[in-house]
mmCIF file of C-alpha atoms in Angstrom:
data_model
loop_
_atom_site.group_PDB
_atom_site.id
_atom_site.type_symbol
_atom_site.label_atom_id
_atom_site.label_comp_id
_atom_site.label_asym_id
_atom_site.label_seq_id
_atom_site.Cartn_x
_atom_site.Cartn_y
_atom_site.Cartn_z
ATOM 1 C CA UNK A 19 5.961 8.931 19.078
ATOM 2 C CA UNK A 20 5.813 11.487 21.862
ATOM 3 C CA UNK A 21 7.909 13.901 19.784
ATOM 4 C CA UNK A 22 5.492 13.578 16.848
ATOM 5 C CA UNK A 23 2.518 14.202 19.136
ATOM 6 C CA UNK A 24 4.264 17.250 20.621
ATOM 7 C CA UNK A 25 5.105 18.587 17.152
ATOM 8 C CA UNK A 26 1.433 18.228 16.182
ATOM 9 C CA UNK A 27 0.414 19.841 19.503
ATOM 10 C CA UNK A 28 -1.707 16.779 20.341
ATOM 11 C CA UNK A 29 -1.709 14.651 23.451
ATOM 12 C CA UNK A 30 -2.425 10.926 23.513
ATOM 13 C CA UNK A 31 -6.038 11.187 24.804
ATOM 14 C CA UNK A 32 -6.920 13.295 21.735
ATOM 15 C CA UNK A 33 -6.093 10.427 19.376
ATOM 16 C CA UNK A 34 -9.333 8.822 18.140
ATOM 17 C CA UNK A 35 -7.817 5.995 16.115
ATOM 18 C CA UNK A 36 -4.464 4.270 15.782
ATOM 19 C CA UNK A 37 -3.433 3.115 12.317
ATOM 20 C CA UNK A 38 -0.725 0.735 11.183
ATOM 21 C CA UNK A 39 0.402 -1.028 8.025
ATOM 22 C CA UNK A 40 -0.350 -4.732 8.095
ATOM 23 C CA UNK A 41 1.909 -5.832 5.262
ATOM 24 C CA UNK A 42 3.133 -7.036 2.980
ATOM 25 C CA UNK A 43 6.570 -6.277 4.292
ATOM 26 C CA UNK A 44 9.358 -7.697 6.376
ATOM 27 C CA UNK A 45 8.065 -10.113 8.979
ATOM 28 C CA UNK A 46 9.855 -8.451 11.880
ATOM 29 C CA UNK A 47 9.025 -4.891 10.812
ATOM 30 C CA UNK A 48 5.332 -5.623 10.360
ATOM 31 C CA UNK A 49 5.145 -7.426 13.712
ATOM 32 C CA UNK A 50 6.890 -4.581 15.567
ATOM 33 C CA UNK A 51 4.568 -2.009 14.003
ATOM 34 C CA UNK A 52 1.477 -4.079 14.794
ATOM 35 C CA UNK A 53 2.554 -4.661 18.386
ATOM 36 C CA UNK A 54 3.343 -0.985 18.996
ATOM 37 C CA UNK A 55 0.097 0.293 17.448
ATOM 38 C CA UNK A 56 -2.012 -2.307 19.226
ATOM 39 C CA UNK A 57 -0.330 -1.575 22.587
ATOM 40 C CA UNK A 58 -0.963 2.175 22.232
ATOM 41 C CA UNK A 59 -4.571 1.559 21.204
ATOM 42 C CA UNK A 60 -5.161 -0.714 24.184
ATOM 43 C CA UNK A 61 -3.509 1.738 26.582
ATOM 44 C CA UNK A 62 -5.605 4.609 25.214
ATOM 45 C CA UNK A 63 -8.792 2.488 24.921
ATOM 46 C CA UNK A 64 -9.037 3.429 21.252
ATOM 47 C CA UNK A 65 -9.545 1.362 18.097
ATOM 48 C CA UNK A 66 -6.660 0.265 15.891
ATOM 49 C CA UNK A 67 -7.095 -0.089 12.138
ATOM 50 C CA UNK A 68 -4.693 -1.767 9.749
ATOM 51 C CA UNK A 69 -4.158 -0.782 6.117
ATOM 52 C CA UNK A 70 -2.066 -2.652 3.579
ATOM 53 C CA UNK A 71 1.351 -1.462 2.529
ATOM 54 C CA UNK A 72 0.313 -1.635 -1.129
ATOM 55 C CA UNK A 73 -2.762 0.560 -0.569
ATOM 56 C CA UNK A 74 -0.641 3.063 1.364
ATOM 57 C CA UNK A 75 1.957 3.317 -1.399
ATOM 58 C CA UNK A 76 -0.819 3.658 -4.002
ATOM 59 C CA UNK A 77 -2.316 6.531 -2.000
ATOM 60 C CA UNK A 78 0.976 8.406 -2.360
ATOM 61 C CA UNK A 79 1.011 8.216 -6.170
ATOM 62 C CA UNK A 80 0.145 11.618 -7.663
ATOM 63 C CA UNK A 81 -3.338 11.821 -9.172
ATOM 64 C CA UNK A 82 -1.967 12.858 -12.561
ATOM 65 C CA UNK A 83 -0.045 9.582 -12.791
ATOM 66 C CA UNK A 84 -2.907 7.215 -12.081
ATOM 67 C CA UNK A 85 -5.967 9.214 -13.170
ATOM 68 C CA UNK A 86 -6.232 7.514 -16.558
ATOM 69 C CA UNK A 87 -3.579 4.804 -16.300
ATOM 70 C CA UNK A 88 -3.224 1.601 -14.316
ATOM 71 C CA UNK A 89 -0.896 1.378 -11.339
ATOM 72 C CA UNK A 90 1.240 -1.516 -10.154
ATOM 73 C CA UNK A 91 2.551 -1.373 -6.601
ATOM 74 C CA UNK A 92 5.568 -3.674 -6.268
ATOM 75 C CA UNK A 93 7.026 -4.353 -2.827
ATOM 76 C CA UNK A 94 10.236 -6.332 -2.404
ATOM 77 C CA UNK A 95 10.188 -9.861 -1.084
ATOM 78 C CA UNK A 96 13.181 -11.813 0.123
ATOM 79 C CA UNK A 97 11.851 -14.765 -1.825
ATOM 80 C CA UNK A 98 11.849 -15.265 -5.596
ATOM 81 C CA UNK A 99 9.034 -12.840 -6.212
ATOM 82 C CA UNK A 100 7.508 -9.518 -5.325
ATOM 83 C CA UNK A 101 4.355 -8.549 -3.536
ATOM 84 C CA UNK A 102 2.246 -6.977 -6.262
ATOM 85 C CA UNK A 103 -1.114 -5.247 -6.382
ATOM 86 C CA UNK A 104 -2.621 -3.935 -9.592
ATOM 87 C CA UNK A 105 -4.949 -0.938 -9.620
ATOM 88 C CA UNK A 106 -7.164 0.218 -12.489
ATOM 89 C CA UNK A 107 -7.231 3.953 -13.315
ATOM 90 C CA UNK A 108 -8.235 6.026 -10.307
ATOM 91 C CA UNK A 109 -6.599 3.554 -7.894
ATOM 92 C CA UNK A 110 -9.422 1.018 -8.099
ATOM 93 C CA UNK A 111 -8.105 -2.409 -6.999
ATOM 94 C CA UNK A 112 -7.915 -4.862 -9.881
ATOM 95 C CA UNK A 113 -5.671 -7.746 -8.749
ATOM 96 C CA UNK A 114 -3.669 -8.716 -5.715
ATOM 97 C CA UNK A 115 -2.016 -8.234 -3.377
ATOM 98 C CA UNK A 116 -0.177 -11.452 -3.993
ATOM 99 C CA UNK A 117 3.334 -12.779 -4.372
ATOM 100 C CA UNK A 118 4.177 -12.851 -8.081
ATOM 101 C CA UNK A 119 7.273 -14.442 -9.610
ATOM 102 C CA UNK A 120 9.278 -11.831 -11.506
ATOM 103 C CA UNK A 121 9.000 -13.776 -14.762
ATOM 104 C CA UNK A 122 5.186 -13.856 -14.408
ATOM 105 C CA UNK A 123 4.733 -10.095 -13.989
ATOM 106 C CA UNK A 124 3.724 -9.581 -17.620
ATOM 107 C CA UNK A 125 0.887 -12.057 -17.205
ATOM 108 C CA UNK A 126 -0.106 -10.578 -13.831
ATOM 109 C CA UNK A 127 -0.288 -7.071 -15.254
ATOM 110 C CA UNK A 128 -1.237 -7.661 -18.849
ATOM 111 C CA UNK A 129 -3.072 -10.640 -20.131
ATOM 112 C CA UNK A 130 -4.844 -13.202 -18.014
ATOM 113 C CA UNK A 131 -7.906 -15.357 -18.316
ATOM 114 C CA UNK A 132 -9.245 -13.785 -15.115
ATOM 115 C CA UNK A 133 -9.815 -10.433 -16.795
ATOM 116 C CA UNK A 134 -10.986 -11.746 -20.143
ATOM 117 C CA UNK A 135 -7.668 -11.300 -21.897
ATOM 118 C CA UNK A 136 -7.812 -7.521 -21.619
ATOM 119 C CA UNK A 137 -4.391 -5.937 -21.470
ATOM 120 C CA UNK A 138 -3.040 -2.896 -19.706
ATOM 121 C CA UNK A 139 -1.685 -0.359 -22.178
ATOM 122 C CA UNK A 140 -0.251 2.313 -19.850
ATOM 123 C CA UNK A 141 1.086 1.544 -16.401
ATOM 124 C CA UNK A 142 2.759 3.453 -13.596
ATOM 125 C CA UNK A 143 4.884 1.444 -11.170
ATOM 126 C CA UNK A 144 5.432 2.398 -7.523
ATOM 127 C CA UNK A 145 7.024 0.728 -4.512
ATOM 128 C CA UNK A 146 10.492 -0.301 -3.427
ATOM 129 C CA UNK A 147 10.668 -3.026 -6.100
ATOM 130 C CA UNK A 148 9.526 -0.728 -8.939
ATOM 131 C CA UNK A 149 13.009 -0.331 -10.424
ATOM 132 C CA UNK A 150 13.534 -4.098 -10.594
ATOM 133 C CA UNK A 151 10.119 -4.559 -12.235
ATOM 134 C CA UNK A 152 10.854 -2.132 -15.095
ATOM 135 C CA UNK A 153 13.270 -4.384 -17.039
ATOM 136 C CA UNK A 154 10.860 -7.324 -16.762
ATOM 137 C CA UNK A 155 7.936 -5.298 -18.108
ATOM 138 C CA UNK A 156 10.129 -3.747 -20.825
ATOM 139 C CA UNK A 157 9.968 -7.153 -22.529
ATOM 140 C CA UNK A 158 6.163 -6.833 -22.867
ATOM 141 C CA UNK A 159 3.837 -4.532 -24.815
ATOM 142 C CA UNK A 160 3.068 -2.610 -21.626
ATOM 143 C CA UNK A 161 4.074 1.080 -21.590
ATOM 144 C CA UNK A 162 5.471 1.181 -18.037
ATOM 145 C CA UNK A 163 6.821 4.248 -16.226
ATOM 146 C CA UNK A 164 8.282 4.715 -12.751
ATOM 147 C CA UNK A 165 6.105 6.724 -10.390
ATOM 148 C CA UNK A 166 7.496 9.777 -8.653
ATOM 149 C CA UNK A 167 5.862 8.606 -5.393
ATOM 150 C CA UNK A 168 7.867 7.651 -2.344
ATOM 151 C CA UNK A 169 8.852 3.958 -2.492
ATOM 152 C CA UNK A 170 7.826 3.081 1.048
ATOM 153 C CA UNK A 171 4.700 3.759 3.124
ATOM 154 C CA UNK A 172 4.363 7.212 4.612
ATOM 155 C CA UNK A 173 2.658 7.623 7.994
ATOM 156 C CA UNK A 174 0.555 10.519 6.706
ATOM 157 C CA UNK A 175 -0.947 8.300 3.993
ATOM 158 C CA UNK A 176 -1.535 5.490 6.509
ATOM 159 C CA UNK A 177 -3.422 7.975 8.697
ATOM 160 C CA UNK A 178 -5.483 9.362 5.786
ATOM 161 C CA UNK A 179 -6.487 5.902 4.562
ATOM 162 C CA UNK A 180 -7.416 4.724 8.053
ATOM 163 C CA UNK A 181 -9.409 7.897 8.760
ATOM 164 C CA UNK A 182 -11.308 7.495 5.477
ATOM 165 C CA UNK A 183 -12.147 3.847 6.238
ATOM 166 C CA UNK A 184 -13.009 4.230 9.919
ATOM 167 C CA UNK A 185 -16.460 5.125 11.166
ATOM 168 C CA UNK A 186 -16.902 6.286 14.763
ATOM 169 C CA UNK A 187 -18.598 3.576 16.811
ATOM 170 C CA UNK A 188 -17.751 0.817 14.365
ATOM 171 C CA UNK A 189 -16.419 -2.376 15.882
ATOM 172 C CA UNK A 190 -12.905 -2.962 14.588
ATOM 173 C CA UNK A 191 -11.174 -6.277 14.965
ATOM 174 C CA UNK A 192 -7.562 -5.846 16.045
ATOM 175 C CA UNK A 193 -5.056 -6.111 13.173
#
């Protein structure tokens, strides 16, 4: 952390806000990240804002991929499912995040009573479980493609999302 601050030519008192992913993800990894961010925020008397892993991965998807197509962010789970969040074109949240069984992905993405039976025609898939989602969705009418975005959250995107959501003086509950 100190090396990153030095590389950015910033010292700890100059940090206005600490940001951290709050999951979904591995239990231990999320807890370590939360504890470290919260400890630094407390030590610096600064706020700490959490953003979801799925939103962070979605933020990394190139605009040309999700401008006029839906986006599914799929994050691996050690259980019999994936953490999935569906975004409408332009990264507007549509469903999730929730744990979805692999065999129910077509229903989650395509047709459901919750969205009036409307189906997704074109879909980009991002996240570390994207490759395992492709064969499942290949059995549906959904035109799915793998995103070129990084599969895991990037700190720069976490920072951008948190900065966009934070307002100076706002009371933020600890993540």
